């Protein structure tokens, strides 16, 4: 086997491991956010500010200080991530973790639409059907949660906004390959995200003061768990694996989020919700995995002879 092929396969395998680690960390982040007694924008600001300072200091110590060019190149991804954090953190504070994370599972649908419109990929009829099934299942999950004390319609709306912003971040992360390094991109997006959270917090008059002593431990767990194990490893992995494959693996996030919320927060799951979550994941997995399967091409007919 060609050595280059072996190296490429190994690179993809390492990238897949990284994606799995990242989505596991992200799946647990919803429950951690819920445990922090701070406003959503304050959590986002302090989390990403700490993460940016640590990452920028680490890069500088290795002789790769973050420059203006990297900050500019990471602006689109940073704004997308910032909006995602603003919407998602607020959603988790208002609604239950299951709704917020399951609505977020619609992200691969957005990626597929963008791929079709801007990259010329075809959306097949069976993918449209799968998308409608996934949306219907999400509606079932929301309706099932509507009677619980943790549910909030505004929280669900914010979760929808988060999934669009999250899709943008994912796409821009992939497009950063060859422009700046994954470390530069991650540090740049962290800075942009912290700034957006700060502005949003001030606009909505949230308490942006430093965390209390009891909030530092979960905040640091969120910062280094969802940050180092989440964003850093995912950005490193996305330049090594196909975008569709990284996207489909994020469907593990609502599963992890639901289990963690059930175990640690006592958020109940009904049998209908469990079935609906499985339907969502199955339908979206069908959409994304089918993007890598080319349409069958009919062999040309041999010319007939008289």
mmCIF file of C-alpha atoms in Angstrom:
data_model
loop_
_atom_site.group_PDB
_atom_site.id
_atom_site.type_symbol
_atom_site.label_atom_id
_atom_site.label_comp_id
_atom_site.label_asym_id
_atom_site.label_seq_id
_atom_site.Cartn_x
_atom_site.Cartn_y
_atom_site.Cartn_z
ATOM 1 C CA UNK A 1 0.000 0.000 0.000
ATOM 2 C CA UNK A 2 1.195 3.482 -0.832
ATOM 3 C CA UNK A 3 2.830 5.165 2.180
ATOM 4 C CA UNK A 4 0.933 8.373 1.508
ATOM 5 C CA UNK A 5 -2.382 6.520 1.626
ATOM 6 C CA UNK A 6 -1.422 4.906 4.936
ATOM 7 C CA UNK A 7 -0.482 8.270 6.418
ATOM 8 C CA UNK A 8 -3.729 9.805 5.157
ATOM 9 C CA UNK A 9 -5.808 6.985 6.646
ATOM 10 C CA UNK A 10 -3.990 7.335 9.955
ATOM 11 C CA UNK A 11 -4.611 11.086 9.932
ATOM 12 C CA UNK A 12 -8.336 10.520 9.356
ATOM 13 C CA UNK A 13 -8.488 7.951 12.169
ATOM 14 C CA UNK A 14 -6.833 10.383 14.584
ATOM 15 C CA UNK A 15 -9.267 13.043 13.448
ATOM 16 C CA UNK A 16 -12.221 10.742 14.120
ATOM 17 C CA UNK A 17 -10.974 10.058 17.647
ATOM 18 C CA UNK A 18 -10.658 13.802 18.176
ATOM 19 C CA UNK A 19 -14.202 14.465 16.944
ATOM 20 C CA UNK A 20 -15.625 11.827 19.295
ATOM 21 C CA UNK A 21 -13.746 13.289 22.286
ATOM 22 C CA UNK A 22 -14.977 16.778 21.359
ATOM 23 C CA UNK A 23 -18.649 15.838 21.057
ATOM 24 C CA UNK A 24 -18.552 13.947 24.359
ATOM 25 C CA UNK A 25 -17.187 17.078 26.046
ATOM 26 C CA UNK A 26 -19.768 19.287 24.357
ATOM 27 C CA UNK A 27 -22.582 16.934 25.287
ATOM 28 C CA UNK A 28 -21.760 17.308 28.968
ATOM 29 C CA UNK A 29 -21.459 21.106 28.769
ATOM 30 C CA UNK A 30 -25.208 21.761 28.979
ATOM 31 C CA UNK A 31 -25.486 20.200 32.438
ATOM 32 C CA UNK A 32 -22.375 22.075 33.616
ATOM 33 C CA UNK A 33 -23.829 25.400 32.427
ATOM 34 C CA UNK A 34 -27.003 24.629 34.332
ATOM 35 C CA UNK A 35 -24.969 24.128 37.514
ATOM 36 C CA UNK A 36 -23.294 27.559 37.322
ATOM 37 C CA UNK A 37 -25.159 30.324 39.175
ATOM 38 C CA UNK A 38 -24.380 33.072 36.657
ATOM 39 C CA UNK A 39 -26.164 34.776 33.781
ATOM 40 C CA UNK A 40 -25.669 33.110 30.413
ATOM 41 C CA UNK A 41 -23.582 35.898 28.874
ATOM 42 C CA UNK A 42 -21.350 36.069 31.931
ATOM 43 C CA UNK A 43 -20.651 32.356 31.656
ATOM 44 C CA UNK A 44 -19.790 32.731 27.981
ATOM 45 C CA UNK A 45 -17.603 35.790 28.541
ATOM 46 C CA UNK A 46 -15.549 34.405 31.431
ATOM 47 C CA UNK A 47 -15.270 30.949 29.915
ATOM 48 C CA UNK A 48 -13.889 32.160 26.585
ATOM 49 C CA UNK A 49 -11.818 34.967 28.087
ATOM 50 C CA UNK A 50 -9.984 32.506 30.342
ATOM 51 C CA UNK A 51 -9.644 30.059 27.469
ATOM 52 C CA UNK A 52 -8.265 32.755 25.131
ATOM 53 C CA UNK A 53 -5.714 33.989 27.690
ATOM 54 C CA UNK A 54 -4.470 30.464 28.427
ATOM 55 C CA UNK A 55 -4.288 29.450 24.771
ATOM 56 C CA UNK A 56 -2.664 32.714 23.627
ATOM 57 C CA UNK A 57 -0.069 32.468 26.415
ATOM 58 C CA UNK A 58 0.692 28.862 25.477
ATOM 59 C CA UNK A 59 1.121 29.831 21.805
ATOM 60 C CA UNK A 60 3.385 32.770 22.711
ATOM 61 C CA UNK A 61 5.560 30.506 24.870
ATOM 62 C CA UNK A 62 6.117 28.322 21.802
ATOM 63 C CA UNK A 63 7.106 31.294 19.639
ATOM 64 C CA UNK A 64 3.790 31.455 17.768
ATOM 65 C CA UNK A 65 2.139 34.571 19.151
ATOM 66 C CA UNK A 66 -1.372 35.304 17.915
ATOM 67 C CA UNK A 67 -1.281 38.083 15.311
ATOM 68 C CA UNK A 68 -3.771 40.492 13.737
ATOM 69 C CA UNK A 69 -3.939 38.374 10.578
ATOM 70 C CA UNK A 70 -5.136 35.326 12.524
ATOM 71 C CA UNK A 71 -7.677 37.404 14.428
ATOM 72 C CA UNK A 72 -9.078 38.760 11.160
ATOM 73 C CA UNK A 73 -9.104 35.340 9.506
ATOM 74 C CA UNK A 74 -11.020 33.860 12.430
ATOM 75 C CA UNK A 75 -13.626 36.663 12.548
ATOM 76 C CA UNK A 76 -16.400 34.852 10.652
ATOM 77 C CA UNK A 77 -16.035 31.706 12.710
ATOM 78 C CA UNK A 78 -15.703 33.732 15.900
ATOM 79 C CA UNK A 79 -18.862 35.729 15.274
ATOM 80 C CA UNK A 80 -20.758 32.519 14.481
ATOM 81 C CA UNK A 81 -19.484 30.836 17.625
ATOM 82 C CA UNK A 82 -20.226 33.954 19.663
ATOM 83 C CA UNK A 83 -23.837 34.027 18.497
ATOM 84 C CA UNK A 84 -24.125 30.301 19.127
ATOM 85 C CA UNK A 85 -22.907 30.758 22.696
ATOM 86 C CA UNK A 86 -25.229 33.735 23.282
ATOM 87 C CA UNK A 87 -28.239 31.748 22.088
ATOM 88 C CA UNK A 88 -27.332 28.337 23.512
ATOM 89 C CA UNK A 89 -26.181 29.451 26.959
ATOM 90 C CA UNK A 90 -29.345 31.489 27.345
ATOM 91 C CA UNK A 91 -31.476 28.606 26.042
ATOM 92 C CA UNK A 92 -30.028 26.138 28.551
ATOM 93 C CA UNK A 93 -30.719 28.592 31.359
ATOM 94 C CA UNK A 94 -34.366 28.925 30.258
ATOM 95 C CA UNK A 95 -35.399 25.529 28.927
ATOM 96 C CA UNK A 96 -34.383 21.958 29.708
ATOM 97 C CA UNK A 97 -31.088 20.500 28.489
ATOM 98 C CA UNK A 98 -32.824 17.812 26.431
ATOM 99 C CA UNK A 99 -34.666 20.351 24.267
ATOM 100 C CA UNK A 100 -31.650 22.611 23.808
ATOM 101 C CA UNK A 101 -29.310 19.794 22.787
ATOM 102 C CA UNK A 102 -31.828 17.919 20.627
ATOM 103 C CA UNK A 103 -32.778 21.029 18.654
ATOM 104 C CA UNK A 104 -29.041 21.519 18.190
ATOM 105 C CA UNK A 105 -28.942 18.114 16.513
ATOM 106 C CA UNK A 106 -30.564 19.729 13.448
ATOM 107 C CA UNK A 107 -27.158 21.210 12.589
ATOM 108 C CA UNK A 108 -26.332 18.587 9.921
ATOM 109 C CA UNK A 109 -29.456 19.613 8.010
ATOM 110 C CA UNK A 110 -28.158 23.190 7.794
ATOM 111 C CA UNK A 111 -24.757 21.932 6.678
ATOM 112 C CA UNK A 112 -26.374 19.793 3.965
ATOM 113 C CA UNK A 113 -28.390 22.754 2.648
ATOM 114 C CA UNK A 114 -25.305 24.977 2.529
ATOM 115 C CA UNK A 115 -23.341 22.217 0.815
ATOM 116 C CA UNK A 116 -26.053 21.900 -1.838
ATOM 117 C CA UNK A 117 -26.394 25.632 -2.486
ATOM 118 C CA UNK A 118 -22.779 26.748 -2.351
ATOM 119 C CA UNK A 119 -20.814 23.614 -3.143
ATOM 120 C CA UNK A 120 -23.062 22.057 -5.770
ATOM 121 C CA UNK A 121 -23.992 18.960 -3.767
ATOM 122 C CA UNK A 122 -27.355 17.423 -4.640
ATOM 123 C CA UNK A 123 -30.048 16.976 -1.984
ATOM 124 C CA UNK A 124 -31.834 13.753 -2.807
ATOM 125 C CA UNK A 125 -35.513 13.109 -2.223
ATOM 126 C CA UNK A 126 -34.829 10.562 0.491
ATOM 127 C CA UNK A 127 -32.761 13.179 2.338
ATOM 128 C CA UNK A 128 -35.683 15.608 2.270
ATOM 129 C CA UNK A 129 -37.927 12.905 3.704
ATOM 130 C CA UNK A 130 -35.397 12.155 6.443
ATOM 131 C CA UNK A 131 -35.178 15.851 7.286
ATOM 132 C CA UNK A 132 -38.952 16.107 7.647
ATOM 133 C CA UNK A 133 -38.947 13.037 9.902
ATOM 134 C CA UNK A 134 -36.212 14.591 12.064
ATOM 135 C CA UNK A 135 -38.106 17.871 12.364
ATOM 136 C CA UNK A 136 -41.301 16.024 13.288
ATOM 137 C CA UNK A 137 -39.436 14.079 15.982
ATOM 138 C CA UNK A 138 -37.997 17.300 17.418
ATOM 139 C CA UNK A 139 -41.512 18.737 17.624
ATOM 140 C CA UNK A 140 -42.585 15.617 19.536
ATOM 141 C CA UNK A 141 -39.720 16.096 22.005
ATOM 142 C CA UNK A 142 -40.655 19.743 22.545
ATOM 143 C CA UNK A 143 -44.344 18.941 23.064
ATOM 144 C CA UNK A 144 -43.463 16.177 25.526
ATOM 145 C CA UNK A 145 -41.327 18.655 27.496
ATOM 146 C CA UNK A 146 -43.886 21.450 27.514
ATOM 147 C CA UNK A 147 -45.455 20.322 30.767
ATOM 148 C CA UNK A 148 -42.212 20.022 32.685
ATOM 149 C CA UNK A 149 -41.057 22.807 35.057
ATOM 150 C CA UNK A 150 -37.760 23.155 33.154
ATOM 151 C CA UNK A 151 -39.414 23.948 29.792
ATOM 152 C CA UNK A 152 -39.533 27.434 28.251
ATOM 153 C CA UNK A 153 -40.783 28.390 24.756
ATOM 154 C CA UNK A 154 -38.318 31.296 24.603
ATOM 155 C CA UNK A 155 -35.529 28.881 25.474
ATOM 156 C CA UNK A 156 -36.538 26.656 22.563
ATOM 157 C CA UNK A 157 -36.549 29.632 20.169
ATOM 158 C CA UNK A 158 -33.051 30.578 21.316
ATOM 159 C CA UNK A 159 -31.953 26.977 20.761
ATOM 160 C CA UNK A 160 -33.135 27.240 17.134
ATOM 161 C CA UNK A 161 -31.051 30.402 16.686
ATOM 162 C CA UNK A 162 -28.082 28.591 18.190
ATOM 163 C CA UNK A 163 -28.244 25.763 15.658
ATOM 164 C CA UNK A 164 -27.949 28.200 12.729
ATOM 165 C CA UNK A 165 -25.005 29.992 14.327
ATOM 166 C CA UNK A 166 -23.386 26.675 15.247
ATOM 167 C CA UNK A 167 -23.667 25.505 11.630
ATOM 168 C CA UNK A 168 -21.854 28.626 10.485
ATOM 169 C CA UNK A 169 -19.042 28.047 12.968
ATOM 170 C CA UNK A 170 -18.663 24.464 11.780
ATOM 171 C CA UNK A 171 -18.419 25.458 8.118
ATOM 172 C CA UNK A 172 -15.961 28.302 8.756
ATOM 173 C CA UNK A 173 -13.816 25.962 10.849
ATOM 174 C CA UNK A 174 -13.445 23.662 7.877
ATOM 175 C CA UNK A 175 -12.696 26.577 5.541
ATOM 176 C CA UNK A 176 -9.866 27.798 7.777
ATOM 177 C CA UNK A 177 -7.657 24.940 6.571
ATOM 178 C CA UNK A 178 -4.610 26.306 4.793
ATOM 179 C CA UNK A 179 -5.339 29.873 5.908
ATOM 180 C CA UNK A 180 -4.307 29.764 9.569
ATOM 181 C CA UNK A 181 -3.380 26.949 11.950
ATOM 182 C CA UNK A 182 -6.043 25.241 14.091
ATOM 183 C CA UNK A 183 -4.448 26.799 17.193
ATOM 184 C CA UNK A 184 -4.623 30.303 15.723
ATOM 185 C CA UNK A 185 -8.202 29.757 14.604
ATOM 186 C CA UNK A 186 -9.263 28.448 18.016
ATOM 187 C CA UNK A 187 -7.602 31.317 19.891
ATOM 188 C CA UNK A 188 -9.040 33.900 17.489
ATOM 189 C CA UNK A 189 -12.571 32.546 17.734
ATOM 190 C CA UNK A 190 -12.293 32.442 21.530
ATOM 191 C CA UNK A 191 -11.416 36.150 21.587
ATOM 192 C CA UNK A 192 -14.301 37.063 19.261
ATOM 193 C CA UNK A 193 -16.705 34.952 21.292
ATOM 194 C CA UNK A 194 -15.670 36.569 24.571
ATOM 195 C CA UNK A 195 -16.197 40.039 23.066
ATOM 196 C CA UNK A 196 -19.631 39.159 21.674
ATOM 197 C CA UNK A 197 -20.715 37.703 25.007
ATOM 198 C CA UNK A 198 -19.501 40.841 26.787
ATOM 199 C CA UNK A 199 -21.421 43.139 24.441
ATOM 200 C CA UNK A 200 -24.565 40.991 24.625
ATOM 201 C CA UNK A 201 -24.359 40.883 28.410
ATOM 202 C CA UNK A 202 -24.045 44.657 28.678
ATOM 203 C CA UNK A 203 -26.861 45.258 26.177
ATOM 204 C CA UNK A 204 -29.229 42.951 28.053
ATOM 205 C CA UNK A 205 -28.009 44.279 31.407
ATOM 206 C CA UNK A 206 -26.834 40.950 32.734
ATOM 207 C CA UNK A 207 -24.479 40.662 35.694
ATOM 208 C CA UNK A 208 -21.031 40.314 34.107
ATOM 209 C CA UNK A 209 -19.060 40.364 37.354
ATOM 210 C CA UNK A 210 -16.458 37.743 38.200
ATOM 211 C CA UNK A 211 -17.707 34.317 39.345
ATOM 212 C CA UNK A 212 -18.279 33.613 43.028
ATOM 213 C CA UNK A 213 -16.074 31.069 44.759
ATOM 214 C CA UNK A 214 -18.663 28.314 44.313
ATOM 215 C CA UNK A 215 -18.872 28.864 40.546
ATOM 216 C CA UNK A 216 -15.167 28.738 39.721
ATOM 217 C CA UNK A 217 -14.844 24.950 39.702
ATOM 218 C CA UNK A 218 -17.696 24.231 37.244
ATOM 219 C CA UNK A 219 -16.659 27.269 35.168
ATOM 220 C CA UNK A 220 -13.095 25.959 34.860
ATOM 221 C CA UNK A 221 -14.440 22.490 34.075
ATOM 222 C CA UNK A 222 -16.528 24.051 31.307
ATOM 223 C CA UNK A 223 -13.596 26.152 30.072
ATOM 224 C CA UNK A 224 -11.048 23.383 29.828
ATOM 225 C CA UNK A 225 -13.470 20.540 29.140
ATOM 226 C CA UNK A 226 -15.616 22.033 26.387
ATOM 227 C CA UNK A 227 -12.705 24.287 25.381
ATOM 228 C CA UNK A 228 -9.606 22.092 25.213
ATOM 229 C CA UNK A 229 -11.434 18.791 24.755
ATOM 230 C CA UNK A 230 -14.115 20.440 22.640
ATOM 231 C CA UNK A 231 -13.163 23.375 20.434
ATOM 232 C CA UNK A 232 -9.392 22.837 20.229
ATOM 233 C CA UNK A 233 -9.600 19.155 19.358
ATOM 234 C CA UNK A 234 -12.574 19.620 17.026
ATOM 235 C CA UNK A 235 -10.854 22.401 15.066
ATOM 236 C CA UNK A 236 -7.752 20.226 14.846
ATOM 237 C CA UNK A 237 -9.865 17.268 13.690
ATOM 238 C CA UNK A 238 -12.010 19.088 11.113
ATOM 239 C CA UNK A 239 -9.020 19.681 8.847
ATOM 240 C CA UNK A 240 -8.383 15.908 8.896
ATOM 241 C CA UNK A 241 -11.863 14.439 8.394
ATOM 242 C CA UNK A 242 -14.632 15.165 5.864
ATOM 243 C CA UNK A 243 -17.033 17.890 6.986
ATOM 244 C CA UNK A 244 -20.058 15.598 6.646
ATOM 245 C CA UNK A 245 -18.422 12.993 8.883
ATOM 246 C CA UNK A 246 -17.578 15.491 11.598
ATOM 247 C CA UNK A 247 -21.105 16.839 11.353
ATOM 248 C CA UNK A 248 -22.829 13.483 11.730
ATOM 249 C CA UNK A 249 -20.773 12.622 14.799
ATOM 250 C CA UNK A 250 -22.071 15.742 16.550
ATOM 251 C CA UNK A 251 -25.378 13.896 16.720
ATOM 252 C CA UNK A 252 -23.908 12.246 19.812
ATOM 253 C CA UNK A 253 -24.248 15.583 21.632
ATOM 254 C CA UNK A 254 -27.988 15.383 22.439
ATOM 255 C CA UNK A 255 -27.611 11.784 23.578
ATOM 256 C CA UNK A 256 -24.772 12.661 25.935
ATOM 257 C CA UNK A 257 -26.594 15.807 27.071
ATOM 258 C CA UNK A 258 -29.787 13.917 27.835
ATOM 259 C CA UNK A 259 -28.003 11.176 29.783
ATOM 260 C CA UNK A 260 -25.884 13.633 31.792
ATOM 261 C CA UNK A 261 -28.942 15.786 32.581
ATOM 262 C CA UNK A 262 -30.885 12.689 33.681
ATOM 263 C CA UNK A 263 -28.064 11.420 35.893
ATOM 264 C CA UNK A 264 -26.864 14.670 37.466
ATOM 265 C CA UNK A 265 -29.798 17.098 37.198
ATOM 266 C CA UNK A 266 -32.709 14.722 37.536
ATOM 267 C CA UNK A 267 -34.352 15.915 34.293
ATOM 268 C CA UNK A 268 -36.852 13.209 33.406
ATOM 269 C CA UNK A 269 -37.071 11.527 30.028
ATOM 270 C CA UNK A 270 -40.365 10.013 28.901
ATOM 271 C CA UNK A 271 -40.487 6.886 26.774
ATOM 272 C CA UNK A 272 -41.830 8.969 23.876
ATOM 273 C CA UNK A 273 -38.883 11.372 24.150
ATOM 274 C CA UNK A 274 -36.406 8.522 24.146
ATOM 275 C CA UNK A 275 -37.955 7.076 20.995
ATOM 276 C CA UNK A 276 -38.085 10.540 19.378
ATOM 277 C CA UNK A 277 -34.421 11.200 20.156
ATOM 278 C CA UNK A 278 -33.523 7.904 18.509
ATOM 279 C CA UNK A 279 -35.627 8.865 15.475
ATOM 280 C CA UNK A 280 -33.924 12.281 15.229
ATOM 281 C CA UNK A 281 -30.462 10.794 15.380
ATOM 282 C CA UNK A 282 -31.302 8.006 12.938
ATOM 283 C CA UNK A 283 -32.912 10.355 10.411
ATOM 284 C CA UNK A 284 -30.091 12.903 10.545
ATOM 285 C CA UNK A 285 -27.455 10.184 10.359
ATOM 286 C CA UNK A 286 -29.177 8.920 7.225
ATOM 287 C CA UNK A 287 -29.031 12.404 5.690
ATOM 288 C CA UNK A 288 -25.383 13.070 6.386
ATOM 289 C CA UNK A 289 -23.992 9.623 5.613
ATOM 290 C CA UNK A 290 -25.874 9.539 2.316
ATOM 291 C CA UNK A 291 -23.961 12.640 1.187
ATOM 292 C CA UNK A 292 -20.865 10.479 0.847
ATOM 293 C CA UNK A 293 -22.645 7.907 -1.313
ATOM 294 C CA UNK A 294 -22.562 8.843 -4.986
ATOM 295 C CA UNK A 295 -25.638 8.408 -7.086
ATOM 296 C CA UNK A 296 -25.514 5.196 -9.102
ATOM 297 C CA UNK A 297 -24.523 5.846 -12.678
ATOM 298 C CA UNK A 298 -26.164 3.794 -15.372
ATOM 299 C CA UNK A 299 -23.661 2.098 -17.646
ATOM 300 C CA UNK A 300 -23.826 3.303 -21.248
ATOM 301 C CA UNK A 301 -25.674 1.014 -23.636
ATOM 302 C CA UNK A 302 -23.662 -0.664 -26.324
ATOM 303 C CA UNK A 303 -24.652 0.496 -29.783
ATOM 304 C CA UNK A 304 -26.987 -1.882 -31.564
ATOM 305 C CA UNK A 305 -25.943 -3.343 -34.870
ATOM 306 C CA UNK A 306 -28.262 -3.790 -37.751
#
